[in-house]
mmCIF file of C-alpha atoms in Angstrom:
data_model
loop_
_atom_site.group_PDB
_atom_site.id
_atom_site.type_symbol
_atom_site.label_atom_id
_atom_site.label_comp_id
_atom_site.label_asym_id
_atom_site.label_seq_id
_atom_site.Cartn_x
_atom_site.Cartn_y
_atom_site.Cartn_z
ATOM 1 C CA SER P 275 -0.298 0.129 0.152
ATOM 2 C CA GLN P 276 1.457 3.554 -0.811
ATOM 3 C CA GLN P 277 -0.459 5.002 2.034
ATOM 4 C CA GLY P 278 1.000 6.691 4.375
ATOM 5 C CA GLU P 279 0.795 6.321 8.502
ATOM 6 C CA GLU P 280 1.267 8.451 10.831
ATOM 7 C CA ASP P 281 2.359 8.753 14.314
ATOM 8 C CA PRO P 282 1.188 8.460 17.202
ATOM 9 C CA GLN P 283 -2.253 8.176 16.535
ATOM 10 C CA ALA P 284 -3.760 10.411 19.262
ATOM 11 C CA LEU P 285 -1.504 13.325 20.984
ATOM 12 C CA SER P 286 -3.227 15.278 24.246
ATOM 13 C CA ILE P 287 -1.309 18.174 25.365
ATOM 14 C CA GLN P 288 -1.929 21.152 27.316
ATOM 15 C CA GLU P 289 -2.737 24.265 25.636
ATOM 16 C CA GLY P 290 1.147 26.202 24.927
ATOM 17 C CA GLU P 291 3.096 23.070 24.372
ATOM 18 C CA ASN P 292 4.394 22.120 21.498
ATOM 19 C CA ALA P 293 2.850 19.207 19.113
ATOM 20 C CA THR P 294 4.760 16.962 16.969
ATOM 21 C CA MET P 295 3.334 14.500 14.827
ATOM 22 C CA ASN P 296 4.928 12.032 12.558
ATOM 23 C CA CYS P 297 4.188 10.508 8.853
ATOM 24 C CA SER P 298 6.168 7.741 7.150
ATOM 25 C CA TYR P 299 5.822 6.105 3.675
ATOM 26 C CA LYS P 300 7.263 3.364 1.545
ATOM 27 C CA THR P 301 7.950 4.436 -1.690
ATOM 28 C CA SER P 302 9.323 7.660 -3.687
ATOM 29 C CA ILE P 303 7.055 10.744 -3.574
ATOM 30 C CA ASN P 304 6.298 14.077 -5.513
ATOM 31 C CA ASN P 305 5.568 15.672 -2.490
ATOM 32 C CA LEU P 306 3.831 15.542 1.220
ATOM 33 C CA GLN P 307 1.013 17.455 1.981
ATOM 34 C CA TRP P 308 -0.566 17.691 5.698
ATOM 35 C CA TYR P 309 -4.847 18.452 6.209
ATOM 36 C CA ARG P 310 -6.776 19.367 9.088
ATOM 37 C CA GLN P 311 -9.948 17.894 9.958
ATOM 38 C CA ASN P 312 -12.360 19.426 12.938
ATOM 39 C CA SER P 313 -14.992 16.638 13.738
ATOM 40 C CA GLY P 314 -17.775 16.305 11.268
ATOM 41 C CA ARG P 315 -16.187 18.578 8.821
ATOM 42 C CA GLY P 316 -14.563 18.533 5.388
ATOM 43 C CA LEU P 317 -10.392 18.404 5.101
ATOM 44 C CA VAL P 318 -8.504 21.707 5.314
ATOM 45 C CA HIS P 319 -5.017 21.776 3.466
ATOM 46 C CA LEU P 320 -2.583 23.036 5.584
ATOM 47 C CA ILE P 321 0.745 23.200 3.979
ATOM 48 C CA LEU P 322 2.655 21.144 1.110
ATOM 49 C CA ILE P 323 6.454 20.159 1.314
ATOM 50 C CA ARG P 324 8.224 19.190 -2.434
ATOM 51 C CA SER P 325 10.342 15.967 -2.411
ATOM 52 C CA ASN P 326 13.220 18.683 -2.811
ATOM 53 C CA GLU P 327 12.772 20.722 -0.156
ATOM 54 C CA ARG P 328 13.750 19.431 3.638
ATOM 55 C CA GLU P 329 11.694 21.909 6.072
ATOM 56 C CA LYS P 330 8.857 24.675 5.415
ATOM 57 C CA HIS P 331 7.162 26.682 7.588
ATOM 58 C CA SER P 332 3.748 28.201 7.717
ATOM 59 C CA GLY P 333 2.564 30.016 10.669
ATOM 60 C CA ARG P 334 3.504 28.277 14.168
ATOM 61 C CA LEU P 335 3.584 24.949 11.247
ATOM 62 C CA ARG P 336 6.819 23.545 10.848
ATOM 63 C CA VAL P 337 6.595 20.485 8.735
ATOM 64 C CA THR P 338 9.982 18.708 7.779
ATOM 65 C CA LEU P 339 10.806 15.812 5.408
ATOM 66 C CA ASP P 340 13.403 13.261 5.061
ATOM 67 C CA THR P 341 13.658 11.668 1.333
ATOM 68 C CA SER P 342 16.081 9.193 3.271
ATOM 69 C CA LYS P 343 13.794 7.947 6.217
ATOM 70 C CA LYS P 344 10.806 8.609 4.055
ATOM 71 C CA SER P 345 9.156 10.307 7.015
ATOM 72 C CA SER P 346 7.682 13.790 7.471
ATOM 73 C CA SER P 347 6.889 15.592 11.064
ATOM 74 C CA LEU P 348 4.590 18.151 11.917
ATOM 75 C CA LEU P 349 5.501 20.456 14.639
ATOM 76 C CA ILE P 350 2.529 22.748 15.803
ATOM 77 C CA THR P 351 4.228 24.979 17.745
ATOM 78 C CA ALA P 352 2.280 27.176 21.238
ATOM 79 C CA SER P 353 -0.298 25.011 20.345
ATOM 80 C CA ARG P 354 -3.919 26.178 21.349
ATOM 81 C CA ALA P 355 -7.156 24.307 22.665
ATOM 82 C CA ALA P 356 -8.500 25.567 18.813
ATOM 83 C CA ASP P 357 -5.955 23.284 17.325
ATOM 84 C CA THR P 358 -7.704 20.427 18.743
ATOM 85 C CA ALA P 359 -8.613 18.243 15.977
ATOM 86 C CA SER P 360 -7.756 15.408 13.137
ATOM 87 C CA TYR P 361 -4.186 15.686 10.917
ATOM 88 C CA PHE P 362 -3.777 14.010 8.289
ATOM 89 C CA CYS P 363 -0.707 13.294 6.248
ATOM 90 C CA ALA P 364 -1.121 12.402 2.400
ATOM 91 C CA THR P 365 1.611 11.655 0.018
ATOM 92 C CA ARG P 366 1.459 12.299 -3.733
ATOM 93 C CA HIS P 367 3.893 9.421 -5.170
ATOM 94 C CA THR P 368 5.925 9.945 -8.641
ATOM 95 C CA GLY P 369 4.743 8.500 -11.382
ATOM 96 C CA ALA P 370 2.232 10.149 -13.868
ATOM 97 C CA ASN P 371 -1.195 10.484 -12.578
ATOM 98 C CA SER P 372 -0.876 9.616 -9.000
ATOM 99 C CA LYS P 373 -3.189 10.066 -6.720
ATOM 100 C CA LEU P 374 -2.885 11.625 -3.406
ATOM 101 C CA THR P 375 -3.336 8.959 -0.826
ATOM 102 C CA PHE P 376 -3.981 9.932 2.738
ATOM 103 C CA GLY P 377 -2.950 7.791 6.069
ATOM 104 C CA LYS P 378 -5.983 7.495 8.733
ATOM 105 C CA GLY P 379 -4.646 10.395 10.885
ATOM 106 C CA ILE P 380 -3.731 11.791 14.250
ATOM 107 C CA THR P 381 -5.903 12.872 16.217
ATOM 108 C CA LEU P 382 -4.654 15.706 18.653
ATOM 109 C CA SER P 383 -6.360 17.239 22.000
ATOM 110 C CA VAL P 384 -5.194 20.233 23.667
ATOM 111 C CA ARG P 385 -6.154 20.705 26.758
ATOM 112 C CA PRO P 386 -7.108 24.431 28.194
ATOM 113 C CA ASP K 106 -17.287 33.152 -1.213
ATOM 114 C CA GLY K 107 -16.033 30.122 -3.638
ATOM 115 C CA GLY K 108 -15.665 26.769 -2.396
ATOM 116 C CA ILE K 109 -17.573 23.261 -2.722
ATOM 117 C CA THR K 110 -21.019 23.039 -1.218
ATOM 118 C CA GLN K 111 -21.918 18.705 -0.686
ATOM 119 C CA SER K 112 -25.742 18.336 -0.019
ATOM 120 C CA PRO K 113 -27.321 17.098 1.938
ATOM 121 C CA LYS K 114 -25.336 17.408 5.609
ATOM 122 C CA TYR K 115 -27.413 14.189 6.879
ATOM 123 C CA LEU K 116 -29.098 11.672 5.198
ATOM 124 C CA PHE K 117 -30.765 8.732 6.508
ATOM 125 C CA ARG K 118 -31.744 5.977 3.843
ATOM 126 C CA LYS K 119 -33.258 2.579 4.357
ATOM 127 C CA GLU K 120 -31.463 -0.449 3.446
ATOM 128 C CA GLY K 121 -32.012 -1.181 -0.077
ATOM 129 C CA GLN K 122 -32.556 2.410 -1.664
ATOM 130 C CA ASN K 123 -30.243 4.382 -4.170
ATOM 131 C CA VAL K 124 -29.076 8.385 -2.453
ATOM 132 C CA THR K 125 -27.657 10.752 -4.115
ATOM 133 C CA LEU K 126 -24.881 12.967 -2.745
ATOM 134 C CA SER K 127 -24.534 16.748 -4.349
ATOM 135 C CA CYS K 128 -21.564 18.310 -4.635
ATOM 136 C CA GLU K 129 -21.301 21.987 -6.109
ATOM 137 C CA GLN K 130 -18.039 24.111 -6.675
ATOM 138 C CA ASN K 131 -17.683 27.367 -8.273
ATOM 139 C CA LEU K 132 -13.730 27.183 -8.020
ATOM 140 C CA ASN K 133 -13.754 26.668 -11.649
ATOM 141 C CA HIS K 134 -11.852 23.346 -11.150
ATOM 142 C CA ASP K 135 -11.310 21.524 -14.280
ATOM 143 C CA ALA K 136 -11.012 17.903 -11.712
ATOM 144 C CA MET K 137 -13.199 16.489 -8.712
ATOM 145 C CA TYR K 138 -13.427 13.495 -6.927
ATOM 146 C CA TRP K 139 -15.337 11.411 -4.059
ATOM 147 C CA TYR K 140 -13.637 10.307 -1.103
ATOM 148 C CA ARG K 141 -15.517 7.829 1.426
ATOM 149 C CA GLN K 142 -14.333 8.636 5.444
ATOM 150 C CA ASP K 143 -15.365 5.295 7.984
ATOM 151 C CA PRO K 144 -13.768 6.379 11.600
ATOM 152 C CA GLY K 145 -10.440 6.356 12.402
ATOM 153 C CA GLN K 146 -9.982 5.597 8.672
ATOM 154 C CA GLY K 147 -8.190 7.709 6.034
ATOM 155 C CA LEU K 148 -10.067 8.677 2.792
ATOM 156 C CA ARG K 149 -10.669 6.070 0.101
ATOM 157 C CA LEU K 150 -11.077 7.510 -3.454
ATOM 158 C CA ILE K 151 -14.112 6.438 -4.761
ATOM 159 C CA TYR K 152 -14.823 7.917 -8.202
ATOM 160 C CA TYR K 153 -12.794 11.070 -9.498
ATOM 161 C CA SER K 154 -13.301 13.496 -12.920
ATOM 162 C CA GLN K 155 -10.694 15.044 -14.624
ATOM 163 C CA ILE K 156 -12.875 16.659 -17.054
ATOM 164 C CA VAL K 157 -16.924 17.448 -17.891
ATOM 165 C CA ASN K 158 -18.158 14.212 -19.619
ATOM 166 C CA ASP K 159 -15.418 12.094 -18.109
ATOM 167 C CA PHE K 160 -14.414 10.252 -15.226
ATOM 168 C CA GLN K 161 -12.587 7.393 -13.640
ATOM 169 C CA LYS K 162 -13.646 4.511 -11.076
ATOM 170 C CA GLY K 163 -10.845 5.123 -7.834
ATOM 171 C CA ASP K 164 -10.243 2.652 -5.421
ATOM 172 C CA ILE K 165 -13.506 1.948 -4.066
ATOM 173 C CA ALA K 166 -15.935 2.306 -6.571
ATOM 174 C CA GLU K 167 -18.182 -0.867 -6.485
ATOM 175 C CA GLY K 168 -21.728 0.339 -5.238
ATOM 176 C CA TYR K 169 -21.079 3.508 -6.605
ATOM 177 C CA SER K 170 -22.022 5.714 -9.674
ATOM 178 C CA VAL K 171 -21.482 9.206 -10.721
ATOM 179 C CA SER K 172 -21.878 11.585 -13.493
ATOM 180 C CA ARG K 173 -19.837 14.411 -14.697
ATOM 181 C CA GLU K 174 -22.111 16.536 -17.123
ATOM 182 C CA LYS K 175 -21.095 20.215 -16.192
ATOM 183 C CA LYS K 176 -17.942 21.280 -15.157
ATOM 184 C CA GLU K 177 -19.605 22.449 -11.582
ATOM 185 C CA SER K 178 -21.700 19.684 -10.165
ATOM 186 C CA PHE K 179 -20.393 15.896 -9.538
ATOM 187 C CA PRO K 180 -22.964 14.194 -8.131
ATOM 188 C CA LEU K 181 -22.457 10.624 -6.282
ATOM 189 C CA THR K 182 -24.934 8.330 -6.168
ATOM 190 C CA VAL K 183 -24.790 5.226 -3.572
ATOM 191 C CA THR K 184 -27.145 2.705 -4.491
ATOM 192 C CA SER K 185 -28.358 -0.664 -2.876
ATOM 193 C CA ALA K 186 -25.617 -2.586 -4.383
ATOM 194 C CA GLN K 187 -22.970 -0.828 -1.639
ATOM 195 C CA LYS K 188 -23.071 -3.284 1.175
ATOM 196 C CA ASN K 189 -21.485 -1.038 4.256
ATOM 197 C CA PRO K 190 -22.822 2.442 2.801
ATOM 198 C CA THR K 191 -22.773 3.948 6.037
ATOM 199 C CA ALA K 192 -20.017 6.565 5.983
ATOM 200 C CA PHE K 193 -19.088 10.269 5.764
ATOM 201 C CA TYR K 194 -18.356 11.122 2.518
ATOM 202 C CA LEU K 195 -16.353 13.856 0.982
ATOM 203 C CA CYS K 196 -16.408 15.772 -2.072
ATOM 204 C CA ALA K 197 -12.872 17.722 -3.131
ATOM 205 C CA SER K 198 -11.807 19.415 -6.211
ATOM 206 C CA SER K 199 -8.137 20.595 -7.874
ATOM 207 C CA PRO K 200 -7.623 22.739 -10.259
ATOM 208 C CA SER K 201 -6.691 20.046 -13.137
ATOM 209 C CA GLY K 202 -6.421 16.329 -13.380
ATOM 210 C CA LEU K 203 -4.118 14.173 -11.559
ATOM 211 C CA ALA K 204 -1.598 16.342 -13.424
ATOM 212 C CA PHE K 205 -1.944 18.277 -10.533
ATOM 213 C CA THR K 206 0.424 18.266 -8.095
ATOM 214 C CA GLY K 207 -0.835 20.479 -5.809
ATOM 215 C CA GLU K 208 -3.577 20.390 -2.591
ATOM 216 C CA LEU K 209 -7.360 19.288 -2.892
ATOM 217 C CA PHE K 210 -9.936 21.548 -1.731
ATOM 218 C CA PHE K 211 -12.421 19.424 -0.167
ATOM 219 C CA GLY K 212 -16.501 20.606 0.862
ATOM 220 C CA GLU K 213 -17.970 19.825 4.517
ATOM 221 C CA GLY K 214 -18.978 16.430 4.131
ATOM 222 C CA SER K 215 -22.314 14.653 3.569
ATOM 223 C CA ARG K 216 -23.041 11.991 6.480
ATOM 224 C CA LEU K 217 -25.371 8.943 4.957
ATOM 225 C CA THR K 218 -26.519 6.509 7.433
ATOM 226 C CA VAL K 219 -28.182 3.463 6.351
ATOM 227 C CA LEU K 220 -30.913 2.402 8.759
#
């Protein structure tokens, strides 16, 4: 399966702490994307990192990519209660017309 | 505002009935997708369409049908042949088809429950 696997499955932290979520995949990628989903809602794109990039920032988000280990990490700094959601890693694999493949997601709970 | 509108938000169906989920976008995107999400699971691709009047099966197309008669619309029919249709259904779009490597834009989802 080309599906990415997130780790941990669930994460509970205190407001103000940093949250680190990991994603591993098996085959070569064109890019890796992170999405957020609030309970009962649609997915919202957070950030995209290409295979030739190692780190990218967007506001309180920092994503890293290690293609040699086939893994990525999403760091949310200074977490807020409003960051409580599920986070999904999605991989766009190399090859023509490659579909976007989603992992099972990580449930993040940020306690006020 | 530009976006993707899915309706209805909640739908209940009796076994043996077909139901159609609506997905409309005003983003002028060429490509549209339907995903199914089950509790604790990732998204699984049902069907996708890269251009009007054309669509392809995804990973779990059995028991589903779609049409793409207009660029803005990509309805999904869940037929009685779908053995376990209770799920959360998500519609998405992108500026172009699989050659586009960027992000997808999602609707708010439709939750289907079979009674």
